[in-house]
Short mmCIF file of C-alpha atoms in Angstrom, two decimals:
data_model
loop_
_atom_site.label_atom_id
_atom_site.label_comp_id
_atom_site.label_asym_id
_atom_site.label_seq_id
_atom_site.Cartn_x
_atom_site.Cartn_y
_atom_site.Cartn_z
CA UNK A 1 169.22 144.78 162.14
CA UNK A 2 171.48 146.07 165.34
CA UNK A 3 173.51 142.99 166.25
CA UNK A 4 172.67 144.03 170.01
CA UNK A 5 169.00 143.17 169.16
CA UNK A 6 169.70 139.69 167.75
CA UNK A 7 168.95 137.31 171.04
CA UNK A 8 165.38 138.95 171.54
CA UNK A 9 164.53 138.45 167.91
CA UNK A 10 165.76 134.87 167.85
CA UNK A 11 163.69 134.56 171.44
CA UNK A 12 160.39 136.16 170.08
CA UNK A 13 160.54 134.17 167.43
CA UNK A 14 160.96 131.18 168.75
CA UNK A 15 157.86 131.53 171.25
CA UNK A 16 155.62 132.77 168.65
CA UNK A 17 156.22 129.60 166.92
CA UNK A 18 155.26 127.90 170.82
CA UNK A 19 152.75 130.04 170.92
CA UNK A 20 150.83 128.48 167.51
CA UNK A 21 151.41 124.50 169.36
CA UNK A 22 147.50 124.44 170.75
CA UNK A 23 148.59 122.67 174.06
CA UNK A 24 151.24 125.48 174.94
CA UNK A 25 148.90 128.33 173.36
CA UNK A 26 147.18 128.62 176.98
CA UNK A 27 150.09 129.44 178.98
CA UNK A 28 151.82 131.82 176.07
CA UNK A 29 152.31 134.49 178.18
CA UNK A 30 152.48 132.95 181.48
CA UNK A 31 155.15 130.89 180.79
CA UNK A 32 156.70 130.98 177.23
CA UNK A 33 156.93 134.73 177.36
CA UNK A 34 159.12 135.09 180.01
CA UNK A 35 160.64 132.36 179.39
CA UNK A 36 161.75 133.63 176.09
CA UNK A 37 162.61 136.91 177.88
CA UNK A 38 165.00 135.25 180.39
CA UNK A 39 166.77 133.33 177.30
CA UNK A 40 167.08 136.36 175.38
CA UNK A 41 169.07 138.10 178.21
CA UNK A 42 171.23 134.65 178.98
CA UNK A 43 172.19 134.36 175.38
CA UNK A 44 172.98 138.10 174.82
CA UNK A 45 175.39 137.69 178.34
CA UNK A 46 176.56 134.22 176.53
CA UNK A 47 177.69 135.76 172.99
CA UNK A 48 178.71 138.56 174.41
CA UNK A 49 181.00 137.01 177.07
CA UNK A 50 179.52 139.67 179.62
CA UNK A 51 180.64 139.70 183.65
CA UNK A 52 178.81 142.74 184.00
CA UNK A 53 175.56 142.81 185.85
CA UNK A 54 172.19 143.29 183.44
CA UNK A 55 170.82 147.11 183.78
CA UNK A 56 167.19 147.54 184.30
CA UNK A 57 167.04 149.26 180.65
CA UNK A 58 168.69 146.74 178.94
CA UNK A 59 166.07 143.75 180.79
CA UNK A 60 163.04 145.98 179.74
CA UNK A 61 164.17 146.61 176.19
CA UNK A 62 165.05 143.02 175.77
CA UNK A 63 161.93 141.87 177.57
CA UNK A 64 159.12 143.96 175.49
CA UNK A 65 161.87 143.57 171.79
CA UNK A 66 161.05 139.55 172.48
CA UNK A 67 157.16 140.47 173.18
CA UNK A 68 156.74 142.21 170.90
CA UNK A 69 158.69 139.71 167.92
CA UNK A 70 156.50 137.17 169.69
CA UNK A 71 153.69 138.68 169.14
CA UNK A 72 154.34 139.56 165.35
CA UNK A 73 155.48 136.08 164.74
CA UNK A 74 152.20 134.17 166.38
CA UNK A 75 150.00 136.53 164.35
CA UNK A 76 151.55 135.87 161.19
CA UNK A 77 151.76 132.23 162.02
CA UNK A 78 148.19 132.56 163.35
CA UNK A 79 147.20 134.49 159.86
CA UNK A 80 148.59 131.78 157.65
CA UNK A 81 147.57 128.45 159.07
CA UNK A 82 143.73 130.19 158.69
CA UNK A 83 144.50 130.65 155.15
CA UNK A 84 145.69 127.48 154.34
CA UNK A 85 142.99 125.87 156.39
CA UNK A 86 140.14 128.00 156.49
CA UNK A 87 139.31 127.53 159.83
CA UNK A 88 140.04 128.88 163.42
CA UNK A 89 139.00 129.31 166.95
CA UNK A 90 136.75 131.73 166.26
CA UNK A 91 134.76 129.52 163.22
CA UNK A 92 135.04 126.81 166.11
CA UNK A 93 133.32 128.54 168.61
CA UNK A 94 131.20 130.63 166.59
CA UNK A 95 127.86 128.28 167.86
CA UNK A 96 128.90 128.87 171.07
CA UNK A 97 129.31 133.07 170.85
CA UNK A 98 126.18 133.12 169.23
CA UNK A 99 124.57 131.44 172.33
CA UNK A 100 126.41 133.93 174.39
CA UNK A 101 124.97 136.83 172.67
CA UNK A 102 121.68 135.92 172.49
CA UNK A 103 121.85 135.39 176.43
CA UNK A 104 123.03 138.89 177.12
CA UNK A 105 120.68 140.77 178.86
CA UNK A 106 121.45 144.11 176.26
CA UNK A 107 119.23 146.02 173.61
CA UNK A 108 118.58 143.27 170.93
CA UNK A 109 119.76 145.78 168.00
CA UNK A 110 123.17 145.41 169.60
CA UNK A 111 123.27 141.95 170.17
CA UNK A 112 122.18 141.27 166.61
CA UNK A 113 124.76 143.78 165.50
CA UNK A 114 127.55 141.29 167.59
CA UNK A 115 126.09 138.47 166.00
CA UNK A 116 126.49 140.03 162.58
CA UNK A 117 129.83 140.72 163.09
CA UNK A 118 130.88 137.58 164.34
CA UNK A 119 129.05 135.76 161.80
CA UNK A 120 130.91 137.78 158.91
CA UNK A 121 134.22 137.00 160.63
CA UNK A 122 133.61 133.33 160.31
CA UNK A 123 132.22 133.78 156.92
CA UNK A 124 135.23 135.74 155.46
CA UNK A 125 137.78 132.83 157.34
CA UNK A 126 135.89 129.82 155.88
CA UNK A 127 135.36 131.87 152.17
CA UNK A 128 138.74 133.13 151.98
CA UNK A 129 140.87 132.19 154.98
CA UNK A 130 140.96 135.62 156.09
CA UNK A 131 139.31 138.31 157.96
CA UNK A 132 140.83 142.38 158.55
CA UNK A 133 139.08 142.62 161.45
CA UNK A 134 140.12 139.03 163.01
CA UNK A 135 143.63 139.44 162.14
CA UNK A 136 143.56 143.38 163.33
CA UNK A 137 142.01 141.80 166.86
CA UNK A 138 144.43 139.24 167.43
CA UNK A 139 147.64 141.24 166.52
CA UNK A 140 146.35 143.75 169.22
CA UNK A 141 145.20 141.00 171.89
CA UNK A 142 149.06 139.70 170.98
CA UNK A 143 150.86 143.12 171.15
CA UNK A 144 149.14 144.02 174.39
CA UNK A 145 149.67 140.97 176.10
CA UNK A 146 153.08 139.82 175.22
CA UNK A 147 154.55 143.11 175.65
CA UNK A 148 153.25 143.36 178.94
CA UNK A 149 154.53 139.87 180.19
CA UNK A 150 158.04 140.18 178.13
CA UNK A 151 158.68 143.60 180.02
CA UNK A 152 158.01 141.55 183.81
CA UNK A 153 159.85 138.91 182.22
CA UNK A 154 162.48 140.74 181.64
CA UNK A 155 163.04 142.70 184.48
CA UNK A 156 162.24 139.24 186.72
CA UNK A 157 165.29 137.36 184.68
CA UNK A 158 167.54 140.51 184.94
CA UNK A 159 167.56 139.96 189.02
CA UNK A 160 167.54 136.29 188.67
CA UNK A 161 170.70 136.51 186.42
CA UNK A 162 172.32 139.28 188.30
CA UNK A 163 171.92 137.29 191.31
CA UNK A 164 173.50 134.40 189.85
CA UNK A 165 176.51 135.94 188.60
CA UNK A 166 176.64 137.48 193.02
CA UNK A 167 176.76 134.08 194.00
CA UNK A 168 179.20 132.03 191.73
CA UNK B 1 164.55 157.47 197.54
CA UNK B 2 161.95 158.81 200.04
CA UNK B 3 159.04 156.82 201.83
CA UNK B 4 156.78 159.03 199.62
CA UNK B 5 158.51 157.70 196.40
CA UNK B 6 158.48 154.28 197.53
CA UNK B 7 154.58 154.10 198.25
CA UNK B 8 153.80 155.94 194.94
CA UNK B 9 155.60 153.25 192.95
CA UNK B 10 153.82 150.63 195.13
CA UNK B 11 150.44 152.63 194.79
CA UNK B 12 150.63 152.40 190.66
CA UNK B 13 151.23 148.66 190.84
CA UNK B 14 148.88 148.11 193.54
CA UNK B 15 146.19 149.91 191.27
CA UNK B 16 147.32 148.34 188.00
CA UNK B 17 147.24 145.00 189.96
CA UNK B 18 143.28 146.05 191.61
CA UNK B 19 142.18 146.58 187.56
CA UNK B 20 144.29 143.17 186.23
CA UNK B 21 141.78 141.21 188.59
CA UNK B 22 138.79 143.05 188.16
CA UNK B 23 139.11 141.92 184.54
CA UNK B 24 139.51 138.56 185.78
CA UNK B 25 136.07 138.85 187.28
CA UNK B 26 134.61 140.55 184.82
CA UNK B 27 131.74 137.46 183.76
CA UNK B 28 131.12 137.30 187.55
CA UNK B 29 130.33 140.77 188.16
CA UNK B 30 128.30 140.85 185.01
CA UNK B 31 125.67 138.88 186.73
CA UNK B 32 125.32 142.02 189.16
CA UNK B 33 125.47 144.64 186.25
CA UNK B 34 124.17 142.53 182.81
CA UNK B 35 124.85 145.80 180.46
CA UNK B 36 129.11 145.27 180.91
CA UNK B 37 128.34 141.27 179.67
CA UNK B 38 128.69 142.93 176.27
CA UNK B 39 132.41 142.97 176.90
CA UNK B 40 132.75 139.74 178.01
CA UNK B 41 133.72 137.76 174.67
CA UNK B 42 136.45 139.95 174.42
CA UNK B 43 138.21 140.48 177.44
CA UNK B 44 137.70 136.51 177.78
CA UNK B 45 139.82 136.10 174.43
CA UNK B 46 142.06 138.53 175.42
CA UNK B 47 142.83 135.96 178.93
CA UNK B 48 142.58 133.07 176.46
CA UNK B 49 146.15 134.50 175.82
CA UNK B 50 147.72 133.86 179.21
CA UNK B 51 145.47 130.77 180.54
CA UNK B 52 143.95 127.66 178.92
CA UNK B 53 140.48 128.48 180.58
CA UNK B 54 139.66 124.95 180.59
CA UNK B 55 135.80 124.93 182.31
CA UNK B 56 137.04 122.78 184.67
CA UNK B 57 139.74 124.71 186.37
CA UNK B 58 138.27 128.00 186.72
CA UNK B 59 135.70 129.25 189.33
CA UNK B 60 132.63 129.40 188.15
CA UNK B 61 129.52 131.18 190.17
CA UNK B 62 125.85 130.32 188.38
CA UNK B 63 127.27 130.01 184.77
CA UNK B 64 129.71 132.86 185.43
CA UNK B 65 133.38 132.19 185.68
CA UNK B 66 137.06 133.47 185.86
CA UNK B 67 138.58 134.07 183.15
CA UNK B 68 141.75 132.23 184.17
CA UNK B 69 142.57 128.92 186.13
CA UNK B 70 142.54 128.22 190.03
CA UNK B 71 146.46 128.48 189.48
CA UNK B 72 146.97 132.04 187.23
CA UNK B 73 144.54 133.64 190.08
CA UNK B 74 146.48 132.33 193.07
CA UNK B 75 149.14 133.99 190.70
CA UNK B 76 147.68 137.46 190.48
CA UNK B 77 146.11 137.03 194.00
CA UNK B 78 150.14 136.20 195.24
CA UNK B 79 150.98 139.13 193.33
CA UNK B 80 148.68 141.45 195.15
CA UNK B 81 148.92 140.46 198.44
CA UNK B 82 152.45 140.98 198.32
CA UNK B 83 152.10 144.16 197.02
CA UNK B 84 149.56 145.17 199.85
CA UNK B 85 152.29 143.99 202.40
CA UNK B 86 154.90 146.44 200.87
CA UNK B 87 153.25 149.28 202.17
CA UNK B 88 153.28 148.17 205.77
CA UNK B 89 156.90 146.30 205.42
CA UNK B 90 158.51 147.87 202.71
CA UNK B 91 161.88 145.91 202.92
CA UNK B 92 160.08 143.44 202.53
CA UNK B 93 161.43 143.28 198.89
CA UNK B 94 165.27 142.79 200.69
CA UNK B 95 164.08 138.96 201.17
CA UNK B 96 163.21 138.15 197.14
CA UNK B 97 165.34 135.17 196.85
CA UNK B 98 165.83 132.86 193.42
CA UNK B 99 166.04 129.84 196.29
CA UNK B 100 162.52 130.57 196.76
CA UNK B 101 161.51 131.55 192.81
CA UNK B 102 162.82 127.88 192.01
CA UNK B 103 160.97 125.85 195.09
CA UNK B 104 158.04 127.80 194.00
CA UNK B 105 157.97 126.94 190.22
CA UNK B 106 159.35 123.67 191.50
CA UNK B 107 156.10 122.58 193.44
CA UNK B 108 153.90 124.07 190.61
CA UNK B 109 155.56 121.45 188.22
CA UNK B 110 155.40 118.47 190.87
CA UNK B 111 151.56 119.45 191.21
CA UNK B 112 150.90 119.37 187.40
CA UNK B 113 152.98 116.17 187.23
CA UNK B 114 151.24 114.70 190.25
CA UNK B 115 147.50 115.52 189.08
CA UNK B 116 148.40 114.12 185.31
CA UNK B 117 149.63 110.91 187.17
CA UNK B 118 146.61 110.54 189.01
CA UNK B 119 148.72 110.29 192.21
CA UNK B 120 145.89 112.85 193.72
CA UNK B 121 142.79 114.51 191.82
CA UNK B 122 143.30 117.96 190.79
CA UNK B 123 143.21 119.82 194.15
CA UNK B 124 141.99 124.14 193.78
CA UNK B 125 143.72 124.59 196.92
CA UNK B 126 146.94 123.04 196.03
CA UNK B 127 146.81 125.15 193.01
CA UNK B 128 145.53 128.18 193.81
CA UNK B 129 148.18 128.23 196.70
CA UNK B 130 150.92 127.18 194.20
CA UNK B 131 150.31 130.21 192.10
CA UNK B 132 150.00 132.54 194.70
CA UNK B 133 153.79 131.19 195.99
CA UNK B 134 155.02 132.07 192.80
CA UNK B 135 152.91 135.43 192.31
CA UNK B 136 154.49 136.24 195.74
CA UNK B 137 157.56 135.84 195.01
CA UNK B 138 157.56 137.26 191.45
CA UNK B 139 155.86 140.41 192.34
CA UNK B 140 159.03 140.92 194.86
CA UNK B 141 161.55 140.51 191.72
CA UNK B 142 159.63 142.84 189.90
CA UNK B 143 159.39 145.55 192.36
CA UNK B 144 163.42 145.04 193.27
CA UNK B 145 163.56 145.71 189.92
CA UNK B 146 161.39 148.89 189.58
CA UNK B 147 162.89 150.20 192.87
CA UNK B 148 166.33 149.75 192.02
CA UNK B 149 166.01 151.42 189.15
CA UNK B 150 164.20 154.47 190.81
CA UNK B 151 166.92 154.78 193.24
CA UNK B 152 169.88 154.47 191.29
CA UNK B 153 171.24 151.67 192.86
CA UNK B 154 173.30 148.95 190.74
CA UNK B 155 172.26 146.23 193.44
CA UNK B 156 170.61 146.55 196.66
CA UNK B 157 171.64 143.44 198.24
CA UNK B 158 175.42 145.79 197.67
#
């Protein structure tokens, strides 16, 4: 791996491990994604002994590079703890989908159909600890998500760190 | 850069903003149009991501809710108010200042502290406002950000 690329992988991974802890999994992207942006830039300026002010290209690539490890990361970490425990959110709250489905005011093939699916997700997790189409869904729902928050966190941190170097 | 420029940059983040909250309120609309309720499992998963959800904390309307907390919508609602100001003041961006960024995440981590101390009950005012401070201000970084870029400028305060 490019050296230059080091301090968003070490970033990334360390919030998709944060992003696994169930009390911090709410506010992944609201907090622990930027976060992890902002760090990546301050250590790359830190090991690199930089005076120079952060470029806009350099805050977005490290921004969506730590989004996007993130989001590999929790989805393996994610993908692993199922196997090994056979359960999930998903086999948790399957009661409570169903109930939602059978409220929807749609064609009752389609709801069925949902509640099929569903259903066969939760099977496959609590058979085997895994499911294609769970782990397919939450790599996307990661992907799209953290790489949209690392980006703004990136670009954010770049002007907070710029700003910091104006003033001391 | 030209005015023209400046608003079409503000347009495409207003816009991206206007469909970020309409997902939001995607349950609540679904009471007016029950067919798009299909997608509501989903898209609520897909907020699970960035907010805890707790039932609690959201707004709920007859059984339909937010998908995020008083304090993420104050956030987005922050976010696009301040990007609806930019096309009347559009220095506004000039005043984005980290003084501000750290008073605002500041009083977001005195309210959380306050409310788990039971020092006051969880307030949706206090929070929603809280978030918006932030969204406010963050939106402003962002779009410093953007525009500086656009306009080739190394720092704009410069």
């Amino acid at each position: 791996m490019n050296k230059k690329y080091i301090s968003p992988f070490v970033s990334g991974f360390a919030a998709g491990v944060l992003q696994i802890v169930p009390l911090l999994k709410g506010f992944a992207c609201c907090l622990v994604i930027p976060a992890a942006a902002y760090f990546s830039l301050l250590l790359d300026k830190k090991a690199n002994k930089s005076e120079e002010n952060i470029s806009f290209k350099k805050a977005a690539v490290f921004g969506i590079l730590t989004g996007l490890t993130a989001a590999i990361f929790a989805t393996v970490f994610e993908v692993i703890i199922t196997l090994i425990t056979k359960n999930n959110d998903i086999v948790f709250a399957l009661p409570e989908l169903n109930k939602m489905f059978s409220g929807m005011p749609v064609d009752p093939k389609i709801k069925q159909e949902l509640i099929n699916i569903m259903g066969n997700i939760a099977k496959e997790i609590k058979t085997h600890g895994f499911s294609l189409f769970y782990t397919i869904s939450i790599l996307f729902n990661n992907l799209f998500v953290n790489i949209i928050f690392g980006f703004i966190g990136g670009v954010i941190s770049m002007q907070i760190l710029n700003k910091r170097k104006d003033i001391s | 850069m030209n005015i023209n420029k400046f608003n079409y940059l503000n347009l495409i983040l207003f816009i991206l903003l206007t469909i970020w909250i309409f997902l939001i309120y995607f349950d609540l609309l679904s009471k007016y149009i029950p067919f798009i309720s299909i997608f509501s499992p989903a898209i609520k998963n897909l907020f699970s991501l960035l907010c805890h959800q707790e039932s609690n904390k959201v707004f709920t309307l007859d059984n339909h809710s937010t998908f995020v907390c008083f304090r993420c919508l104050g956030l987005y609602w922050g976010a696009l108010f301040t990007s609806s100001l930019l096309f009347a003041f559009r220095n506004l961006y000039i005043q984005a200042n980290k003084t501000i960024f750290f008073i605002s995440l500041i009083l977001i981590a005195l309210d959380v502290v306050l409310v788990k101390l039971n020092v006051y009950n969880y307030n949706i005012y206090i929070t929603f406002l809280t978030g918006f401070l932030l969204g406010f201000i963050c939106f402003l970084y962002l779009y410093k950000s953007i525009f500086e870029q656009l306009s080739n400028k190394k720092n704009i305060d410069e």
